[in-house]
Tab-separated table of C-alpha atoms and ligand atoms in Angstrom:
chain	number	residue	atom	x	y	z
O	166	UNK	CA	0.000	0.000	0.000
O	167	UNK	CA	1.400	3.031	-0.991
O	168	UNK	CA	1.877	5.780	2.033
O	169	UNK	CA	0.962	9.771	1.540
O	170	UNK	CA	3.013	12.774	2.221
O	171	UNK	CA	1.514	15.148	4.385
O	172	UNK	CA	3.518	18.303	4.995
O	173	UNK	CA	2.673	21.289	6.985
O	174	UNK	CA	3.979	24.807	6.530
O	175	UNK	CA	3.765	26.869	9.218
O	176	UNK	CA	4.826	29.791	6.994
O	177	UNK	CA	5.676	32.998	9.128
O	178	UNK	CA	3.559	32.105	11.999
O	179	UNK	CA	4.735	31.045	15.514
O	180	UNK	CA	7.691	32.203	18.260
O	181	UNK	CA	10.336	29.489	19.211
O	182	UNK	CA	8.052	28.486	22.183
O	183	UNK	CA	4.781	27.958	20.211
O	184	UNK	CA	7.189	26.028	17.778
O	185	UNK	CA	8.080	23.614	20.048
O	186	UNK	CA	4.911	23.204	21.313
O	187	UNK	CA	3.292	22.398	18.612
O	188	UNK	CA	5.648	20.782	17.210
O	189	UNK	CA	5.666	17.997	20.915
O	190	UNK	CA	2.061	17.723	20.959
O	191	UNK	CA	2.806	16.394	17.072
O	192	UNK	CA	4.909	14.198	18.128
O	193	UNK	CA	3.047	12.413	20.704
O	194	UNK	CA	-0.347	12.532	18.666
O	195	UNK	CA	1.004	11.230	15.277
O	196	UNK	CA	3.965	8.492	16.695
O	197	UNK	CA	1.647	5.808	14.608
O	198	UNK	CA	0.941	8.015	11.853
O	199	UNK	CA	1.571	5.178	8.771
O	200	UNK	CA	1.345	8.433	6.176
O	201	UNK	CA	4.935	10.494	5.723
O	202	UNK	CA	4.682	13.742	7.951
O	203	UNK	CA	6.903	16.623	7.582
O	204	UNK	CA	6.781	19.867	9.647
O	205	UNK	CA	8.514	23.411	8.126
O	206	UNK	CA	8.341	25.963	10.590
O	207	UNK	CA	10.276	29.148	9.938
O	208	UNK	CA	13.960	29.045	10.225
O	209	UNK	CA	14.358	30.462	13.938
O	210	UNK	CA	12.430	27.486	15.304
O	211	UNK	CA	14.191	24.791	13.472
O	212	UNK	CA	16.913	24.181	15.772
O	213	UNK	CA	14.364	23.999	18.595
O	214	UNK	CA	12.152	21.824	16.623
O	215	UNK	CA	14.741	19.704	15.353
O	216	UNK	CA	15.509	18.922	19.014
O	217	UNK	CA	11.860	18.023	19.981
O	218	UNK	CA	11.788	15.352	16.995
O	219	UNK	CA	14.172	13.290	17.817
O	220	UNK	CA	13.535	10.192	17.825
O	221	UNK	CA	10.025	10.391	15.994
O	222	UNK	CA	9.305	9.628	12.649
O	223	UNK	CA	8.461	13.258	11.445
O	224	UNK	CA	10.773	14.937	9.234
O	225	UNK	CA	11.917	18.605	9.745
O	226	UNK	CA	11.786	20.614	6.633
O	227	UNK	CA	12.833	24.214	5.817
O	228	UNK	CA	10.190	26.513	3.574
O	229	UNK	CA	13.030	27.931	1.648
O	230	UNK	CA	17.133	28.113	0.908
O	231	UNK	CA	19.492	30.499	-0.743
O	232	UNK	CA	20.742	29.318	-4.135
O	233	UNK	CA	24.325	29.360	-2.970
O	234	UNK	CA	26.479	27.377	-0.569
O	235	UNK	CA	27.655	30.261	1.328
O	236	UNK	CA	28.804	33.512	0.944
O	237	UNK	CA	28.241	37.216	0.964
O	238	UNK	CA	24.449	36.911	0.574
O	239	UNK	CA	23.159	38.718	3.121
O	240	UNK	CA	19.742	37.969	4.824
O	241	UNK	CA	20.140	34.287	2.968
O	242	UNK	CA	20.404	31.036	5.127
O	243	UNK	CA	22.164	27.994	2.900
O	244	UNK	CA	21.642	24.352	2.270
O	245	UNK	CA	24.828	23.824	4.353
O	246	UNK	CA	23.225	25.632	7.429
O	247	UNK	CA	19.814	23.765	7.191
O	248	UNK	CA	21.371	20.884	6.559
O	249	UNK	CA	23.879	21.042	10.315
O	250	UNK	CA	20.420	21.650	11.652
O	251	UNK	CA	18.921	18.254	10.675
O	252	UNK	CA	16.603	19.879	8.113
O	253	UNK	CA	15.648	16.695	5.876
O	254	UNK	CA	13.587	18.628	2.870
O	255	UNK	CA	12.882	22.202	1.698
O	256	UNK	CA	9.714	23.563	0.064
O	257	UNK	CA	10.933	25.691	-2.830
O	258	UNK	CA	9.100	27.845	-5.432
O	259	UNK	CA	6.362	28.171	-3.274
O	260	UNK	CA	3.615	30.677	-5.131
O	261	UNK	CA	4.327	33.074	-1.777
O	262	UNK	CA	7.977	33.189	-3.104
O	263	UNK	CA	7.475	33.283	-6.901
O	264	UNK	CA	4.533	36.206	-6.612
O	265	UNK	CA	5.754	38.152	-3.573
O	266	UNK	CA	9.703	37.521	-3.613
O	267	UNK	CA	9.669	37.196	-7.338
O	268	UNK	CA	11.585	34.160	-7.631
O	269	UNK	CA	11.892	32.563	-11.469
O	270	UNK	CA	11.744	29.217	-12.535
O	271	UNK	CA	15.474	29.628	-13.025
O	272	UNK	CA	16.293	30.897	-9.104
O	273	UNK	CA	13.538	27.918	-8.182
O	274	UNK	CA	15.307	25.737	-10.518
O	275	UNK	CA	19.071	26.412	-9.221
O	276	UNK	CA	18.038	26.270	-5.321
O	277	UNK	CA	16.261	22.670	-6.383
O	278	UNK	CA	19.815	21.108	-7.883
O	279	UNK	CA	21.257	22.619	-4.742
O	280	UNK	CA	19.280	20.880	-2.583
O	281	UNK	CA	19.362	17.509	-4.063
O	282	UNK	CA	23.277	18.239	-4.663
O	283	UNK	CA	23.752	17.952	-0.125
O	284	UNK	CA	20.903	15.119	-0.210
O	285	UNK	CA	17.795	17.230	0.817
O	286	UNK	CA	14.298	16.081	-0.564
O	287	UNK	CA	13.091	19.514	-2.607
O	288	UNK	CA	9.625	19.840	-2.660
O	289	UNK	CA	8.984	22.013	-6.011
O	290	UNK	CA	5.694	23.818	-5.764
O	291	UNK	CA	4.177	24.663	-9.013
O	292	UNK	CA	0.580	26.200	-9.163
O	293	UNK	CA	-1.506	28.800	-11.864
O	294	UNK	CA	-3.137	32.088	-10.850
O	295	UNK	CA	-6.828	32.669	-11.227
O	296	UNK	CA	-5.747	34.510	-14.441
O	297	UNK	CA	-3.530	32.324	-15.813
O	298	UNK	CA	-6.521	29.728	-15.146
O	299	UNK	CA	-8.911	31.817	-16.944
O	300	UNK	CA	-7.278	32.827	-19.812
O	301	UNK	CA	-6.395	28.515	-20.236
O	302	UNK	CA	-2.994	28.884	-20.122
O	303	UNK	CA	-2.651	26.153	-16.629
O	304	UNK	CA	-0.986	23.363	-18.580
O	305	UNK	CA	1.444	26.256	-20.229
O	306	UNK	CA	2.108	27.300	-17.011
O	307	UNK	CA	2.145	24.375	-14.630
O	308	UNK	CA	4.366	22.644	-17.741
O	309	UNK	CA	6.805	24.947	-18.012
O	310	UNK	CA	7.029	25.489	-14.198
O	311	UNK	CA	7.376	21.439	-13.899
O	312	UNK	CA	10.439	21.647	-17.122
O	313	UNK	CA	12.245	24.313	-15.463
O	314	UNK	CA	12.136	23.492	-12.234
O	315	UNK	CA	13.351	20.039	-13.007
O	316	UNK	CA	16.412	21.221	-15.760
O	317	UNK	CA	19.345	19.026	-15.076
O	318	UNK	CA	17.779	16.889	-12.380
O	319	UNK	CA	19.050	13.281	-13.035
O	320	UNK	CA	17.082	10.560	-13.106
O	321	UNK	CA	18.132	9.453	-10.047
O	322	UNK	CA	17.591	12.791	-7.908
O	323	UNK	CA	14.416	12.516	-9.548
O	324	UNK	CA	13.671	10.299	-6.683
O	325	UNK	CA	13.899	12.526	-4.113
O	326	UNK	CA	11.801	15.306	-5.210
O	327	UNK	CA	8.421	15.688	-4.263
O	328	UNK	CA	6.214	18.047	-6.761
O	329	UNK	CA	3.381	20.344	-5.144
O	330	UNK	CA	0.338	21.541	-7.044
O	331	UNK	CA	-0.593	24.658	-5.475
O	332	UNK	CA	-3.229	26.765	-7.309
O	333	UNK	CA	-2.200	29.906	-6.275
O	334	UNK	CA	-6.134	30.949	-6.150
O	335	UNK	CA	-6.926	28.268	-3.649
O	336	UNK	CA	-4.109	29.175	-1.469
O	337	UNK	CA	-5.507	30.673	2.089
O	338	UNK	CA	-8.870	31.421	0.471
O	339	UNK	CA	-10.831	28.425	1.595
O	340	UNK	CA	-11.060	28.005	-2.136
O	341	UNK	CA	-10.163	24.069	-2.917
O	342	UNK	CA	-9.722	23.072	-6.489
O	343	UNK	CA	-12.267	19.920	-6.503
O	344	UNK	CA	-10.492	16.295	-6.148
O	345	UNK	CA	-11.513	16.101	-9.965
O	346	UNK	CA	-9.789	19.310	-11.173
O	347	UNK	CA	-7.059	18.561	-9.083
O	348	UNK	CA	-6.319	14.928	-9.961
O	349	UNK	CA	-6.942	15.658	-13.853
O	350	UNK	CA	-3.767	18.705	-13.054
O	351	UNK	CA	-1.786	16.378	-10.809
O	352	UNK	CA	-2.074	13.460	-14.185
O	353	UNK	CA	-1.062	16.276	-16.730
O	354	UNK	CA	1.823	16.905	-14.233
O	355	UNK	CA	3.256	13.380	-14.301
O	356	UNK	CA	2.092	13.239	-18.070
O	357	UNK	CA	5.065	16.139	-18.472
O	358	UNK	CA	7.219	14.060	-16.026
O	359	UNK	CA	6.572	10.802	-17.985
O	360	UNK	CA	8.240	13.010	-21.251
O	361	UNK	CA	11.187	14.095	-19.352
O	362	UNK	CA	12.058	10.897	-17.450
O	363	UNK	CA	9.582	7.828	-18.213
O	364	UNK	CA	6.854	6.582	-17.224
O	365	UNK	CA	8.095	4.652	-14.107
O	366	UNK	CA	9.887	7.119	-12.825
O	367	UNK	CA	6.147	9.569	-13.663
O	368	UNK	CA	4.249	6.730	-11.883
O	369	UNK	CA	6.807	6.705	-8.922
O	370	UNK	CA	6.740	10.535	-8.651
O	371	UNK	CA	5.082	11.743	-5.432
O	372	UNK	CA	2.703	15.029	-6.008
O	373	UNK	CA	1.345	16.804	-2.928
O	374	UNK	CA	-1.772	19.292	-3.608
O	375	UNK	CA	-1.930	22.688	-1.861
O	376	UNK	CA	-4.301	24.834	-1.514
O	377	UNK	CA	-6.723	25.104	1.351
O	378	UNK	CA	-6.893	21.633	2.592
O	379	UNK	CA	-8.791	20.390	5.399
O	380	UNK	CA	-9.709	17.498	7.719
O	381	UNK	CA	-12.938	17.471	5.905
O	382	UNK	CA	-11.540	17.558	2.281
O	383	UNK	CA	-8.267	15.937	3.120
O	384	UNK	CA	-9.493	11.841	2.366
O	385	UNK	CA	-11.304	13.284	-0.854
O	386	UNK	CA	-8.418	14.821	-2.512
O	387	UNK	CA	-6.055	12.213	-1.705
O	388	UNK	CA	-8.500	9.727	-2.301
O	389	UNK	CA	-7.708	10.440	-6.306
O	390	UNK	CA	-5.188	8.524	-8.069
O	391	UNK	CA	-2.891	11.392	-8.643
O	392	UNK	CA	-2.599	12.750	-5.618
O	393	UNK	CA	-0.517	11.018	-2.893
O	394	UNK	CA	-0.190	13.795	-0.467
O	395	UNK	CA	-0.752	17.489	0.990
O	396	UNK	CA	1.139	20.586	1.545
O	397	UNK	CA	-0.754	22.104	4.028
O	398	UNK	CA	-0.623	25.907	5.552
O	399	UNK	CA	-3.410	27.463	7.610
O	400	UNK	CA	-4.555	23.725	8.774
O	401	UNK	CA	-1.108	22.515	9.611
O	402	UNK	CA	-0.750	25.786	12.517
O	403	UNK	CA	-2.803	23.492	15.213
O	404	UNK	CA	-2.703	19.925	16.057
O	405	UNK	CA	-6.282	19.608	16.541
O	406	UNK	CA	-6.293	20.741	12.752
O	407	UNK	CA	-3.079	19.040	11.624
O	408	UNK	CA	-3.806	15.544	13.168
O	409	UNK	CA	-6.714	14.563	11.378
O	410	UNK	CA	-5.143	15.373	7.902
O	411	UNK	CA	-2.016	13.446	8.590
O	412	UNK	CA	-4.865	10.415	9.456
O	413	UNK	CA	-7.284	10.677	7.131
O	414	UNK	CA	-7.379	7.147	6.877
N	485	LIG	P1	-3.220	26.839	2.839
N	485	LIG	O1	-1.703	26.987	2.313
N	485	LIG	O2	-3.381	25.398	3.276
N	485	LIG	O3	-3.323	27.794	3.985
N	485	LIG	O4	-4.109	27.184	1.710
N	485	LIG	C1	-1.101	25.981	1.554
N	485	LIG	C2	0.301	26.398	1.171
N	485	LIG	O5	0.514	27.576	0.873
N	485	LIG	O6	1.238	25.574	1.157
């Protein structure tokens, strides 16, 4: 049976103390989780949090990296520092990056060989605006977001990376693209994967929706073939809202 990956990003949200709380009460409430379970709080907490999860089967992930090793890069933490923390993955190209921080496929695209380069998982988020939805350019988009993201990946690496569909419009808006909407994106998605690398390698690719899930929508989405997995935000801030995602079955 195949198991799910269920990450939560905590985004800016929570002090060092609220961190570690959260992130113990995880601990004790999902140590039989059977589904993957990551946790990316924001980088001032990971050392804490890092400590806490010792010893329990949830990974620590970071929500971004600098695209260089080290350096004069001022305000930029590196692969090299997440990774002395015990940071396992790192969500990168997230639409909060690309639209606010105006990252491009190519800065998304550098940070993800960087990543797989010192053996962290990169999860690549890839999502459409409203817009871009409307005026049916998603698979123009989401394809070339998927292409460049992936540029010089081997298919080896490809292993490691996790892809996130994240329509941008469903992000934080309660909006939820249905399972059926989502699943027919997440197949187009592994459709362009099966082009670069193959179809096993496509049918072996894990991809995570975003966008607004929710204990109550949570066993639908990932109840479609396509989708093995969540990235989840607002939901992921509380165990009591975090808990019943990671075991929605
Ligand atoms: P949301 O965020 O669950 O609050 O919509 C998802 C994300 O941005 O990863």
């Amino acid at each position: 049976m195949r198991s799910y990956f269920i990450a939560g990003n905590w985004k800016m949200h929570k002090t060092v103390a609220e961190s570690v709380a959260l992130a113990k009460e995880l601990k004790d409430k999902l140590g039989s989780c059977k589904e993957k379970v990551l946790v990316a709080p924001a980088f001032t907490a990971l050392a804490a949090v890092a400590e806490v999860l010792k010893g329990s089967s949830i990974m620590l992930g970071a929500q971004n990296m600098g695209p260089e090793e080290q350096g004069a890069h001022t305000g930029e933490v590196s692969v090299l520092m997440l990774k002395d923390l015990g940071v396992k993955a790192v969500i990168l190209g997230h639409s909060e990056r690309r639209h606010s921080y105006l990252e491009s496929d190519e800065l998304v695209n550098k940070k993800v060989l960087l990543a797989l380069k010192h053996g962290l998982e990169p999860i690549l988020c890839v999502g459409e605006t409203l817009e871009e939805r409307e005026g049916g350019k998603l698979e123009a988009v989401v394809g070339t977001q998927v292409k460049k993201g992936l540029a010089g990946v081997s298919a080896a690496d490809l292993a490691k990376v996790t892809i996130a569909y994240e329509p941008v419009w469903a992000i934080g808006t309660g909006k939820t693209a249905t399972p059926e909407d989502a699943d027919a994106v997440h197949a187009f998605i592994r459709k362009e994967v099966a082009g670069l690398y193959g179809d096993a390698a496509a049918k072996a690719l894990c991809i995570q929706y975003g966008g607004s899930v929710k204990a109550d929508n949570a066993a639908l989405l990932m109840g479609k073939p396509n989708i093995d997995g969540a990235l989840v935000g607002g939901a992921s801030l509380k165990a009591e809202t975090f808990v019943p995602i990671a075991s929605f079955r």
